CSV table of C-alpha atoms in Angstrom, one decimal:
chain,number,residue,atom,x,y,z
A,211,UNK,CA,43.1,21.5,24.9
A,212,UNK,CA,41.2,18.5,26.3
A,213,UNK,CA,40.1,17.6,29.8
A,214,UNK,CA,40.5,14.4,31.5
A,215,UNK,CA,37.6,12.0,31.2
A,216,UNK,CA,35.5,14.3,28.9
A,217,UNK,CA,35.5,12.3,25.8
A,218,UNK,CA,37.8,14.6,24.0
A,219,UNK,CA,35.4,17.6,24.5
A,220,UNK,CA,36.8,21.1,24.5
A,221,UNK,CA,37.6,22.6,27.8
A,222,UNK,CA,37.3,25.9,26.4
A,223,UNK,CA,34.1,26.9,24.6
A,224,UNK,CA,32.8,30.2,22.9
A,225,UNK,CA,30.4,31.9,24.7
A,226,UNK,CA,27.0,31.9,22.6
A,227,UNK,CA,24.7,33.7,24.6
A,228,UNK,CA,26.2,37.2,23.9
A,229,UNK,CA,23.2,38.7,21.8
A,230,UNK,CA,22.2,40.8,24.6
A,231,UNK,CA,25.6,41.4,26.2
A,232,UNK,CA,27.1,45.0,26.0
A,233,UNK,CA,30.2,46.2,27.0
A,234,UNK,CA,29.7,49.6,29.1
A,235,UNK,CA,32.7,52.0,29.4
A,236,UNK,CA,32.4,55.2,31.4
A,237,UNK,CA,35.0,57.7,31.7
A,238,UNK,CA,35.3,60.7,34.1
A,239,UNK,CA,37.8,62.7,35.8
A,240,UNK,CA,39.1,61.0,39.0
A,241,UNK,CA,37.4,63.5,41.3
A,242,UNK,CA,34.0,61.7,40.2
A,243,UNK,CA,35.4,58.2,41.1
A,244,UNK,CA,33.2,57.8,44.3
A,245,UNK,CA,30.2,59.2,42.7
A,246,UNK,CA,30.4,56.6,39.7
A,247,UNK,CA,31.1,53.9,42.1
A,248,UNK,CA,27.9,55.0,44.1
A,249,UNK,CA,26.1,55.2,40.7
A,250,UNK,CA,27.0,51.7,39.6
A,251,UNK,CA,26.2,50.2,43.2
A,252,UNK,CA,22.6,51.7,43.0
A,253,UNK,CA,22.0,50.4,39.4
A,254,UNK,CA,23.1,46.8,40.5
A,255,UNK,CA,26.3,46.8,38.4
A,256,UNK,CA,28.0,44.1,40.6
A,257,UNK,CA,31.1,43.6,38.6
A,258,UNK,CA,33.1,46.1,36.8
A,259,UNK,CA,37.0,47.3,36.5
A,260,UNK,CA,38.4,50.5,37.3
A,261,UNK,CA,41.3,51.9,35.1
A,262,UNK,CA,43.3,54.9,36.1
A,263,UNK,CA,44.5,56.9,33.2
A,264,UNK,CA,45.9,60.3,32.2
A,265,UNK,CA,43.7,62.2,29.7
A,266,UNK,CA,45.9,64.4,27.6
A,267,UNK,CA,44.9,67.6,25.5
A,268,UNK,CA,47.3,69.3,23.0
A,269,UNK,CA,47.5,72.9,23.3
A,270,UNK,CA,46.9,74.5,19.9
A,271,UNK,CA,48.4,77.8,20.8
A,272,UNK,CA,51.2,78.6,23.1
A,273,UNK,CA,50.7,81.7,25.3
A,274,UNK,CA,52.9,84.6,23.9
A,275,UNK,CA,55.5,84.4,26.8
A,276,UNK,CA,56.2,80.7,26.0
A,277,UNK,CA,55.3,77.7,27.9
A,278,UNK,CA,56.9,78.0,31.4
A,279,UNK,CA,57.0,74.3,32.0
A,280,UNK,CA,58.2,73.2,28.6
A,281,UNK,CA,55.1,71.0,27.5
A,282,UNK,CA,52.8,71.4,24.9
A,283,UNK,CA,50.1,69.0,26.3
A,284,UNK,CA,48.1,69.2,29.4
A,285,UNK,CA,47.1,66.1,31.5
A,286,UNK,CA,44.2,65.4,33.5
A,287,UNK,CA,43.6,62.3,35.9
A,288,UNK,CA,40.8,60.2,34.6
A,289,UNK,CA,39.2,57.0,35.4
A,290,UNK,CA,37.5,54.5,33.3
A,291,UNK,CA,34.9,51.9,34.5
A,292,UNK,CA,34.4,49.0,32.4
A,293,UNK,CA,31.7,46.4,32.9
A,294,UNK,CA,29.7,43.7,31.0
A,295,UNK,CA,25.8,44.1,31.3
A,296,UNK,CA,22.7,43.0,29.6
A,297,UNK,CA,20.9,45.1,26.9
A,298,UNK,CA,18.1,46.3,29.2
A,299,UNK,CA,20.5,47.3,31.9
A,300,UNK,CA,22.8,49.0,29.3
A,301,UNK,CA,20.0,51.2,28.2
A,302,UNK,CA,18.6,52.1,31.8
A,303,UNK,CA,22.2,53.1,32.7
A,304,UNK,CA,22.7,55.4,29.8
A,305,UNK,CA,19.2,57.0,30.6
A,306,UNK,CA,20.3,57.4,34.3
A,307,UNK,CA,23.7,58.9,33.2
A,308,UNK,CA,22.1,61.4,31.0
A,309,UNK,CA,19.7,62.4,33.9
A,310,UNK,CA,22.9,62.7,36.2
A,311,UNK,CA,24.6,64.8,33.7
A,312,UNK,CA,21.6,67.1,33.3
A,313,UNK,CA,21.6,67.5,37.3
A,314,UNK,CA,25.3,68.2,37.5
A,315,UNK,CA,26.3,70.1,34.2
A,316,UNK,CA,29.7,70.3,35.5
A,317,UNK,CA,30.1,66.6,35.8
A,318,UNK,CA,32.3,65.2,33.1
A,319,UNK,CA,31.0,61.6,32.8
A,320,UNK,CA,31.1,60.2,29.5
A,321,UNK,CA,29.6,56.5,28.8
A,322,UNK,CA,29.6,54.1,25.8
A,323,UNK,CA,27.8,50.9,25.1
A,324,UNK,CA,29.3,48.5,22.7
A,325,UNK,CA,27.9,45.4,21.3
A,326,UNK,CA,29.6,42.2,22.1
A,327,UNK,CA,29.5,39.7,19.4
A,328,UNK,CA,31.3,36.7,20.8
A,329,UNK,CA,33.4,35.8,23.6
A,330,UNK,CA,35.6,33.0,25.0
């Protein structure tokens, strides 16, 4: 793909400055959506995506009277937040989330940081 007037230079380039770029994925139950939104705002995460999803848990043992609703799985409404952040911000966010979980042990927030090797 070539742009007009750019001497044949590619209009699409590979992002080369991803050395310190991280992909942050935070997943929680839908009831904590606002709390995680506030958390991201407090820690200057300006851009992120929210994805609604259903978390499933397969029931290993069925009750002796049978399953009244005819399902062998149990669903929970979850929400995932996905954002690209710098290395230092990712570390800081993970530390703050650990503190948040310690303060609210019943809060089911899980977060993962993944290295970004390249991008377009």
